[in-house]
GROMACS .gro file of C-alpha atoms in nm:
model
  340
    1UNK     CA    1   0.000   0.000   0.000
    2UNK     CA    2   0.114   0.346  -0.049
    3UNK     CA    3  -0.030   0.668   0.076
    4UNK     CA    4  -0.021   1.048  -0.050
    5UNK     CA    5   0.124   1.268   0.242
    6UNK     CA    6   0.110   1.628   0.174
    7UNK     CA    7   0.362   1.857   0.348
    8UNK     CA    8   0.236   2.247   0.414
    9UNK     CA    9   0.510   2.472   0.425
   10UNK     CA   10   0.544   2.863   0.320
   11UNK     CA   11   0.668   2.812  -0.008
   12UNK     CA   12   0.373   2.613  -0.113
   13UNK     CA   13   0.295   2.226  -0.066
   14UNK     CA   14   0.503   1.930  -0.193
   15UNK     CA   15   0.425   1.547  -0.171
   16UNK     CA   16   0.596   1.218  -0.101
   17UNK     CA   17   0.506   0.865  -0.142
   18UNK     CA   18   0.622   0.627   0.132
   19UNK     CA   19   0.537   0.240   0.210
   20UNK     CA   20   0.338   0.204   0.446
   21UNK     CA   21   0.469   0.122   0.722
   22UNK     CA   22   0.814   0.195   0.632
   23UNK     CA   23   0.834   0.595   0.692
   24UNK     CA   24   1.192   0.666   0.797
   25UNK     CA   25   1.140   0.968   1.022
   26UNK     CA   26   1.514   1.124   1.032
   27UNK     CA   27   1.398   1.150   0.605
   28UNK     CA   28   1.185   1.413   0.729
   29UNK     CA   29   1.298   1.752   0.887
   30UNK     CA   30   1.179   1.865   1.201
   31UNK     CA   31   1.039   2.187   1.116
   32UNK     CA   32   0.805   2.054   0.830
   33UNK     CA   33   0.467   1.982   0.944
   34UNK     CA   34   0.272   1.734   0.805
   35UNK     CA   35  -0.063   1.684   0.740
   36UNK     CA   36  -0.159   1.314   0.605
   37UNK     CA   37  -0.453   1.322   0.317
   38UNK     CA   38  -0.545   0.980   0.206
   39UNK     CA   39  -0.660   0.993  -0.166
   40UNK     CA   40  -0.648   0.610  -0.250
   41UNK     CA   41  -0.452   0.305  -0.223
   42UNK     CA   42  -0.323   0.105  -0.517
   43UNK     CA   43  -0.065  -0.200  -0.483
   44UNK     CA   44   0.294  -0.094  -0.643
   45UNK     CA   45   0.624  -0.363  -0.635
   46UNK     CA   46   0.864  -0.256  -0.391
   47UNK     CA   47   1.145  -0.225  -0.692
   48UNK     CA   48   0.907   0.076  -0.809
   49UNK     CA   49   0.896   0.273  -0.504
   50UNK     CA   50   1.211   0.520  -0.498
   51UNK     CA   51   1.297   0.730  -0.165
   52UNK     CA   52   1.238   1.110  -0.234
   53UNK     CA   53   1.518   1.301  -0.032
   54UNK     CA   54   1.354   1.675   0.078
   55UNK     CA   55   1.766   1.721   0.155
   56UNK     CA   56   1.873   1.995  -0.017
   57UNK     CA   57   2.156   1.896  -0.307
   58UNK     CA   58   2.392   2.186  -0.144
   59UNK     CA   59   2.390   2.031   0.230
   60UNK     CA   60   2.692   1.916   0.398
   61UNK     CA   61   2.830   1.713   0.513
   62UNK     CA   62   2.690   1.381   0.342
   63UNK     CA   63   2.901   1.091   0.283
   64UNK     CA   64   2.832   0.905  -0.101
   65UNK     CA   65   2.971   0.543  -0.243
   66UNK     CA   66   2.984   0.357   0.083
   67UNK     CA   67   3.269   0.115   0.039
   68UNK     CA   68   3.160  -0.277  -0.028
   69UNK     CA   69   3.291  -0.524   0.209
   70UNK     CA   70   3.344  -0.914   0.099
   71UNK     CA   71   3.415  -1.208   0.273
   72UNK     CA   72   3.735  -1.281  -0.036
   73UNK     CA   73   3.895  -0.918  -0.061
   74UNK     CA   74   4.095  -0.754   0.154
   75UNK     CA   75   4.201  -0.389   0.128
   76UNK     CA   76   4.535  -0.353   0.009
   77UNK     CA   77   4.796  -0.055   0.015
   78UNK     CA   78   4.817   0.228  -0.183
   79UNK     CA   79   4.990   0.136  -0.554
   80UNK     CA   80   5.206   0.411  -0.466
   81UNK     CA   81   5.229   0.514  -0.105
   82UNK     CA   82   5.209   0.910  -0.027
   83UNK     CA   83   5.502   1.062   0.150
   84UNK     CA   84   5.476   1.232   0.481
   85UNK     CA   85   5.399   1.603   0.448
   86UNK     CA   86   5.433   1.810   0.767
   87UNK     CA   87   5.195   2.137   0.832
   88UNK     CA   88   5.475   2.363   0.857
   89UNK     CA   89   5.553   2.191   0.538
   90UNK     CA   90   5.218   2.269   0.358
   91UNK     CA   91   5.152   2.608   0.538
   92UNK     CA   92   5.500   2.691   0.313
   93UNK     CA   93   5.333   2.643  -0.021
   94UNK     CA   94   5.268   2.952  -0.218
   95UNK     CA   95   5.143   3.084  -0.509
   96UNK     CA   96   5.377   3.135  -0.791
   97UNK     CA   97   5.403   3.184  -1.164
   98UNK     CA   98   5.688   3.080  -1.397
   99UNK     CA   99   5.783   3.344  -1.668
  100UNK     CA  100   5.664   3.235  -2.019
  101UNK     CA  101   6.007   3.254  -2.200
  102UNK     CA  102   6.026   3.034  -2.527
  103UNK     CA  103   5.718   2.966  -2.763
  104UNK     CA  104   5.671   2.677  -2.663
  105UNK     CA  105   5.606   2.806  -2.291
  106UNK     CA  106   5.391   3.101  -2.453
  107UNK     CA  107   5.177   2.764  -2.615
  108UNK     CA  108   5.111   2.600  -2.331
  109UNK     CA  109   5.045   2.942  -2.143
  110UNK     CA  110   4.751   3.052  -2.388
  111UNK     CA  111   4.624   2.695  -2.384
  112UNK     CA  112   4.584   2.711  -2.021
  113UNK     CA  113   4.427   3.039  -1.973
  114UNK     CA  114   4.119   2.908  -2.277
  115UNK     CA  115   4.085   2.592  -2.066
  116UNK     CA  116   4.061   2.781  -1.716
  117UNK     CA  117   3.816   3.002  -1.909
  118UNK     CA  118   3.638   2.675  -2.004
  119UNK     CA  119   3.631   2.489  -1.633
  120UNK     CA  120   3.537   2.779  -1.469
  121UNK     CA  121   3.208   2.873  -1.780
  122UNK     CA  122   3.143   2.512  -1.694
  123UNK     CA  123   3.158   2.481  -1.269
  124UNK     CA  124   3.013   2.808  -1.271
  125UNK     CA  125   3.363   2.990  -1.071
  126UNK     CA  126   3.402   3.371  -1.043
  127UNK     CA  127   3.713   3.423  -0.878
  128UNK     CA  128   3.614   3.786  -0.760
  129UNK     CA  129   3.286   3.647  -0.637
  130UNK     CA  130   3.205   3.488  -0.274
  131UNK     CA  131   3.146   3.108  -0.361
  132UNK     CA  132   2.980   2.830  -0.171
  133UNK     CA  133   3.075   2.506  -0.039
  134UNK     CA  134   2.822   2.304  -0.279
  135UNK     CA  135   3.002   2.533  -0.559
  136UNK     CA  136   3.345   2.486  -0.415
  137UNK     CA  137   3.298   2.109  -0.436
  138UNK     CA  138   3.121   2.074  -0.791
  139UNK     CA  139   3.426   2.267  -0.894
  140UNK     CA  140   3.679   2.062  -0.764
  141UNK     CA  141   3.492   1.711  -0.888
  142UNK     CA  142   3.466   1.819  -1.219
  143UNK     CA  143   3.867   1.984  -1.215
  144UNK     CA  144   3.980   1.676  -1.032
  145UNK     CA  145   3.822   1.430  -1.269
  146UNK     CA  146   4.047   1.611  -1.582
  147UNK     CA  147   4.363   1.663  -1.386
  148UNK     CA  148   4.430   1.318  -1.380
  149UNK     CA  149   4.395   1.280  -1.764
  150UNK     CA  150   4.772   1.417  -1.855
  151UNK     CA  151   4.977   1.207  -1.620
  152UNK     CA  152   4.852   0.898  -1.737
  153UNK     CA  153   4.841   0.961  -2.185
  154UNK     CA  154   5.220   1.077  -2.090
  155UNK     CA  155   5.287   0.770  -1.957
  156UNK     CA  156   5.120   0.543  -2.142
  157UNK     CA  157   5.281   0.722  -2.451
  158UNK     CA  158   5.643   0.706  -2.280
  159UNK     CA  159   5.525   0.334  -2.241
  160UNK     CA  160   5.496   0.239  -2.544
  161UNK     CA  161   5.785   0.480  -2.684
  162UNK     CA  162   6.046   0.296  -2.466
  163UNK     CA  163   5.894  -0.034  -2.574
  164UNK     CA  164   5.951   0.045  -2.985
  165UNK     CA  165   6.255   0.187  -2.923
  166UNK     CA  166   6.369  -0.125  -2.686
  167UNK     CA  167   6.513   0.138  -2.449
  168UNK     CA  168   6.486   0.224  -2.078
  169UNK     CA  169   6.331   0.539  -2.037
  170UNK     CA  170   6.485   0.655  -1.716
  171UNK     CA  171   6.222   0.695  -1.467
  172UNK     CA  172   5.968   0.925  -1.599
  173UNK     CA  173   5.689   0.682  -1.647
  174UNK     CA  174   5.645   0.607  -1.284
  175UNK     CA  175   5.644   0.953  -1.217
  176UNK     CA  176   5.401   1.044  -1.432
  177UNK     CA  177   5.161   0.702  -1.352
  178UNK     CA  178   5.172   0.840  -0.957
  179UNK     CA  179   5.077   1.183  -1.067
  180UNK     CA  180   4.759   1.057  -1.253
  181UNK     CA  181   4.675   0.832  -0.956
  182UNK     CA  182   4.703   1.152  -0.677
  183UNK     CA  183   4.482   1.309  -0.887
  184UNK     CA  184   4.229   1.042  -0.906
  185UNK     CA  185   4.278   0.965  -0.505
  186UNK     CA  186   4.162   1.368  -0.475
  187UNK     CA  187   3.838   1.312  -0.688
  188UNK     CA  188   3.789   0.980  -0.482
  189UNK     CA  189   3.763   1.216  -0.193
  190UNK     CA  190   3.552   1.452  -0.306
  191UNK     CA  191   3.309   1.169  -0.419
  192UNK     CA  192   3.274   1.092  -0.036
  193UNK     CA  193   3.113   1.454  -0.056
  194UNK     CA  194   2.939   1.519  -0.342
  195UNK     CA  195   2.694   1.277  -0.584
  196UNK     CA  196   2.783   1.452  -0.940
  197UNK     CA  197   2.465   1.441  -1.158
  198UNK     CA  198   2.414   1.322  -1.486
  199UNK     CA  199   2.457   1.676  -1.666
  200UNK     CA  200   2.784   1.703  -1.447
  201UNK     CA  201   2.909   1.348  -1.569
  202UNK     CA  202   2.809   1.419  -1.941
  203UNK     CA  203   3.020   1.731  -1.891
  204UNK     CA  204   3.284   1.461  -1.763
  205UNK     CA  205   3.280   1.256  -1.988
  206UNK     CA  206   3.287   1.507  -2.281
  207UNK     CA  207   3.596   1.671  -2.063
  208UNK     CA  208   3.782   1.391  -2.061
  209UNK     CA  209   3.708   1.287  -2.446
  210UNK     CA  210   3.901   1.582  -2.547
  211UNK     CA  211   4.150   1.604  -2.281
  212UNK     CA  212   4.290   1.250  -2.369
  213UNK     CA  213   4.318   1.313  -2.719
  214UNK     CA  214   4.443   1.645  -2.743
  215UNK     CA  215   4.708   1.580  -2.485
  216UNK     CA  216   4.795   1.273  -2.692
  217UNK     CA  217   4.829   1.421  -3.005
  218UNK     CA  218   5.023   1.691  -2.799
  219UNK     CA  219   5.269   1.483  -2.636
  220UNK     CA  220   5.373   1.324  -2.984
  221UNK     CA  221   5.399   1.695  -3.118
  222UNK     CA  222   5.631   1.804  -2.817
  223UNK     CA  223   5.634   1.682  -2.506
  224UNK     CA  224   5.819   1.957  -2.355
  225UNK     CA  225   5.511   2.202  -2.409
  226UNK     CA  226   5.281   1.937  -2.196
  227UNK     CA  227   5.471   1.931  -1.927
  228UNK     CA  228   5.468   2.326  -1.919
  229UNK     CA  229   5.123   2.323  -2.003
  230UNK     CA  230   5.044   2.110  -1.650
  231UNK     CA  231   5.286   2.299  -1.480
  232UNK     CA  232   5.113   2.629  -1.551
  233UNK     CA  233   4.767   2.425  -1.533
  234UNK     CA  234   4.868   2.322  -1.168
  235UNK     CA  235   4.965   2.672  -1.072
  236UNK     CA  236   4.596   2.713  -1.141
  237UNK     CA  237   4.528   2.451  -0.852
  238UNK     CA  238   4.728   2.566  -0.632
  239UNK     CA  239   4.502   2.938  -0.722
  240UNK     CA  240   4.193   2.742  -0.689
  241UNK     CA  241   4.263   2.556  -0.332
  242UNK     CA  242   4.427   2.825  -0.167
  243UNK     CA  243   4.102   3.085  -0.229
  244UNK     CA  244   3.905   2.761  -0.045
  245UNK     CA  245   4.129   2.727   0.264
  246UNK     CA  246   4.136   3.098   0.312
  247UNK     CA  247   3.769   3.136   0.286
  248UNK     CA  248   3.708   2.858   0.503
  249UNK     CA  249   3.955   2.990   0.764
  250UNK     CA  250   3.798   3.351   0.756
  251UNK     CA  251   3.436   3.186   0.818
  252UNK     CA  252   3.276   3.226   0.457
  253UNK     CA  253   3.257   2.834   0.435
  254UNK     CA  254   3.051   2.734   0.805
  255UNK     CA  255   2.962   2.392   0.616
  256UNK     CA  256   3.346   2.258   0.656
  257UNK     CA  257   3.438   2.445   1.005
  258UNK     CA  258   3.333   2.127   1.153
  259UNK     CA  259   3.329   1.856   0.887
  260UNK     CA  260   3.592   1.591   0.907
  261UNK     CA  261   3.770   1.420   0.612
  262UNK     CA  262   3.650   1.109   0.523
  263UNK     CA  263   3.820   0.755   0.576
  264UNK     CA  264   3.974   0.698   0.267
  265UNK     CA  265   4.170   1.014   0.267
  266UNK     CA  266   4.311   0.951   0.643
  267UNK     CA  267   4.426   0.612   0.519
  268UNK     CA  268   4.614   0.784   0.188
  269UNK     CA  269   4.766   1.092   0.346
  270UNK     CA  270   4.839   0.916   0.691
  271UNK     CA  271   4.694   1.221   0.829
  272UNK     CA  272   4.745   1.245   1.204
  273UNK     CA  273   4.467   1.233   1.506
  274UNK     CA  274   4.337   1.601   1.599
  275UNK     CA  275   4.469   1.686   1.232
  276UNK     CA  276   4.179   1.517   0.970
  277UNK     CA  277   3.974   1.868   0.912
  278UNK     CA  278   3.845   1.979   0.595
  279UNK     CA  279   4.110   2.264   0.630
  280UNK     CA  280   4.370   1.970   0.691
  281UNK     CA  281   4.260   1.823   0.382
  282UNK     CA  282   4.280   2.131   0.163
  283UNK     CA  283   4.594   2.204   0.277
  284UNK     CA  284   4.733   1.830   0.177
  285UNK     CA  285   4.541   1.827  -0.187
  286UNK     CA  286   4.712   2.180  -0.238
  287UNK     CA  287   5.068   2.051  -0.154
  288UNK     CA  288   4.999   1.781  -0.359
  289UNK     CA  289   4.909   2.039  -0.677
  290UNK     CA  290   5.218   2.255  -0.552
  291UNK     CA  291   5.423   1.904  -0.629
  292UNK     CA  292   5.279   1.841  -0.921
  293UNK     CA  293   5.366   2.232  -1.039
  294UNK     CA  294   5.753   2.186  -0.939
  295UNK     CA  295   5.716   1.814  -1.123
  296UNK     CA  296   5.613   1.914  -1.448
  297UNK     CA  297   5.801   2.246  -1.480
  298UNK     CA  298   6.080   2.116  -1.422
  299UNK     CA  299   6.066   1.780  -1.638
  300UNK     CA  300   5.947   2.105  -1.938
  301UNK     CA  301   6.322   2.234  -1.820
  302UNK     CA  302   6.504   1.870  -1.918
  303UNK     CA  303   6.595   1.648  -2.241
  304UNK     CA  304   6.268   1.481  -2.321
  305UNK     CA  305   6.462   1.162  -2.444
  306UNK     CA  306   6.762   1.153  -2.266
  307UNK     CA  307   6.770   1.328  -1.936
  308UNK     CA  308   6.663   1.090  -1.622
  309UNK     CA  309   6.424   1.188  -1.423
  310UNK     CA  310   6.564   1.373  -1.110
  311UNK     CA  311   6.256   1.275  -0.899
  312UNK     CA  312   6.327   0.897  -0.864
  313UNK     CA  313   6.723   0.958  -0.888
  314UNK     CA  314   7.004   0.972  -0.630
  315UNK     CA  315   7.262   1.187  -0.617
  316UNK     CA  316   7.602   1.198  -0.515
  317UNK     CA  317   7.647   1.542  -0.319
  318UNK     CA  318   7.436   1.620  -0.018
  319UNK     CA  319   7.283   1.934  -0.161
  320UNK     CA  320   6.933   2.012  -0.226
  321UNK     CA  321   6.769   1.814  -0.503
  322UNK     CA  322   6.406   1.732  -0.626
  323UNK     CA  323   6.257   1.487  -0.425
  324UNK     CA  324   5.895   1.347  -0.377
  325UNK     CA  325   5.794   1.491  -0.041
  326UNK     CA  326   5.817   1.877   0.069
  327UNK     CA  327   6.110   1.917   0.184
  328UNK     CA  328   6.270   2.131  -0.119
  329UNK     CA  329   6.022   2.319  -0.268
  330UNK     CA  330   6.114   2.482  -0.623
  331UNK     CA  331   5.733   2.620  -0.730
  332UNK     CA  332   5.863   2.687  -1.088
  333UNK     CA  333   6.055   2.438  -1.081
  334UNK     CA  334   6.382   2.324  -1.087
  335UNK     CA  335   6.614   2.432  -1.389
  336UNK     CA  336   6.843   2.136  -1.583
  337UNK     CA  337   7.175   2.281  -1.499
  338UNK     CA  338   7.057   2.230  -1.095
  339UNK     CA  339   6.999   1.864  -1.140
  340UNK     CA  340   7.174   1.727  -1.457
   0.00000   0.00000   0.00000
């Protein structure tokens, strides 16, 4: 049986269906008053009766994809284990810009500034303009789910170069797999936030359709102008998050003063007890962009084919060198005559 409730409120009425029987009370908010109007019965399957949320899309916190548990599968590691960042560490990061100074750097510049125009036409950003959490996080689902497009056609394309070629290829591809995969790990996060629609995953999917092939054609063309390209494209990022953590921190965000990052992103950034904040969180996804920045402009500064990648070598002096973890930071990046 199902029956018609009709809800008064000052905006004007709205209705829900419910099993009988089966009326979840914490569905319904406290300040709604309800007055029940039978109008019929009529038998419906229970596969046909769907739960109407009266939530609001823009409140927080709500957790989405609950993780499946079997009796066969255990959780494993990280592929690629994150290195320990300190909060003296990420407080350090900073915005920065690296000087367009070749053509190829003046490329990849213009290319980023029409897609920033493009992601924030599409997420609905104004940079001068006070911003919400709901808009905060459809923005960063929709950036995070392209920013992991790059790292991975690089690689695959260094991949399959090193293959023909029968030729080691000096450490870049596991560089640039781990970037892709930190970029996916931040849109996994924000999924335990935020349920994307389907106009926001046809914008996704359209996003991503283009991304891949125009950084693959890209990469073949000149490789060096990609990297730039992310580099300047992460300085973006780094724009992006910083705006969020100082709006939260001022008081413009109250949704995240108290929300707590979810489980999956403890587990990936080790973050410590009294430390797992949303503030905490923006500050580790930022340091992770600020990497990523330093990464790629500096592999732009290097011999595409012949140069090893100074982020999974060792060196012989003890003087400061590119390394995975904070502990150097170059925001435009290192130059080839400081680590070749």
């Amino acid at each position: 049986m199902t029956v018609l409730i009709t809800s008064i409120t000052p905006k004007g009425a709205s209705s829900i269906f419910f099993k009988s029987g089966l009326l979840n009370a914490r569905a319904v908010p406290t300040t709604v008053r309800l007055r029940p109007l039978v109008v019929g019965y009529h038998k419906l399957p229970l596969s046909s009766v769907r739960q109407f949320s009266v939530t609001s899309n823009q409140s927080l916190p709500r957790e989405f994809f609950p993780e499946n548990e079997t009796e066969k599968v255990r959780r494993t590691p990280a592929a690629w284990p994150h290195p320990i960042y300190t909060e003296e560490q990420m407080r350090a990061v900073v915005i920065a810009h690296r000087d367009a100074k070749t053509w190829s750097d003046k490329v990849a510049l213009i290319a980023v500034r029409v897609m920033r125009w493009g992601l924030d036409l599409a997420t609905g950003y104004k940079h001068h303009q006070p911003m919400t959490a709901y808009q905060y996080l459809r923005r960063n689902v929709f950036l995070e789910s392209v920013a992991g497009v790059p790292g991975m056609v690089a690689g695959m394309l260094r991949h399959l170069h090193s293959m023909r070629r029968m030729k080691r290829d000096n450490g870049w591809i596991e560089t640039l797999l781990e970037e892709s995969y930190n970029e996916r790990m931040h849109l996994l996060v924000f999924l335990k936030m935020m349920e994307p629609g389907l106009f926001m995953r046809l914008m996704v999917l359209g996003a991503q359709g283009v991304m891949c092939n125009a950084m693959f054609l890209a990469y073949l063309l000149s490789p060096r102008t990609v990297h730039r390209f992310v580099g300047y494209l992460e300085e973006e990022a780094v724009i992006t998050y910083t705006r969020q953590i100082q709006d939260l921190e001022v008081g413009r965000l109250p949704e995240w003063e108290k929300l707590q990052a979810p489980q999956i992103a403890v587990d990936y950034w080790k973050m410590p007890v009294g430390k797992r904040t949303m503030r905490d969180l923006l500050l580790y996804i930022r340091a992770d962009e600020s990497k990523h920045r330093e990464t790629n402009h500096t592999l732009g500064n290097l011999d595409q084919k012949e140069d090893p990648n100074p982020y999974v070598s060792e060196y012989k002096d003890d003087k400061p060198h590119p390394s995975k973890d904070l502990a150097f930071q170059k925001p435009t990046g290192w130059e080839r005559s400081e680590v070749i």
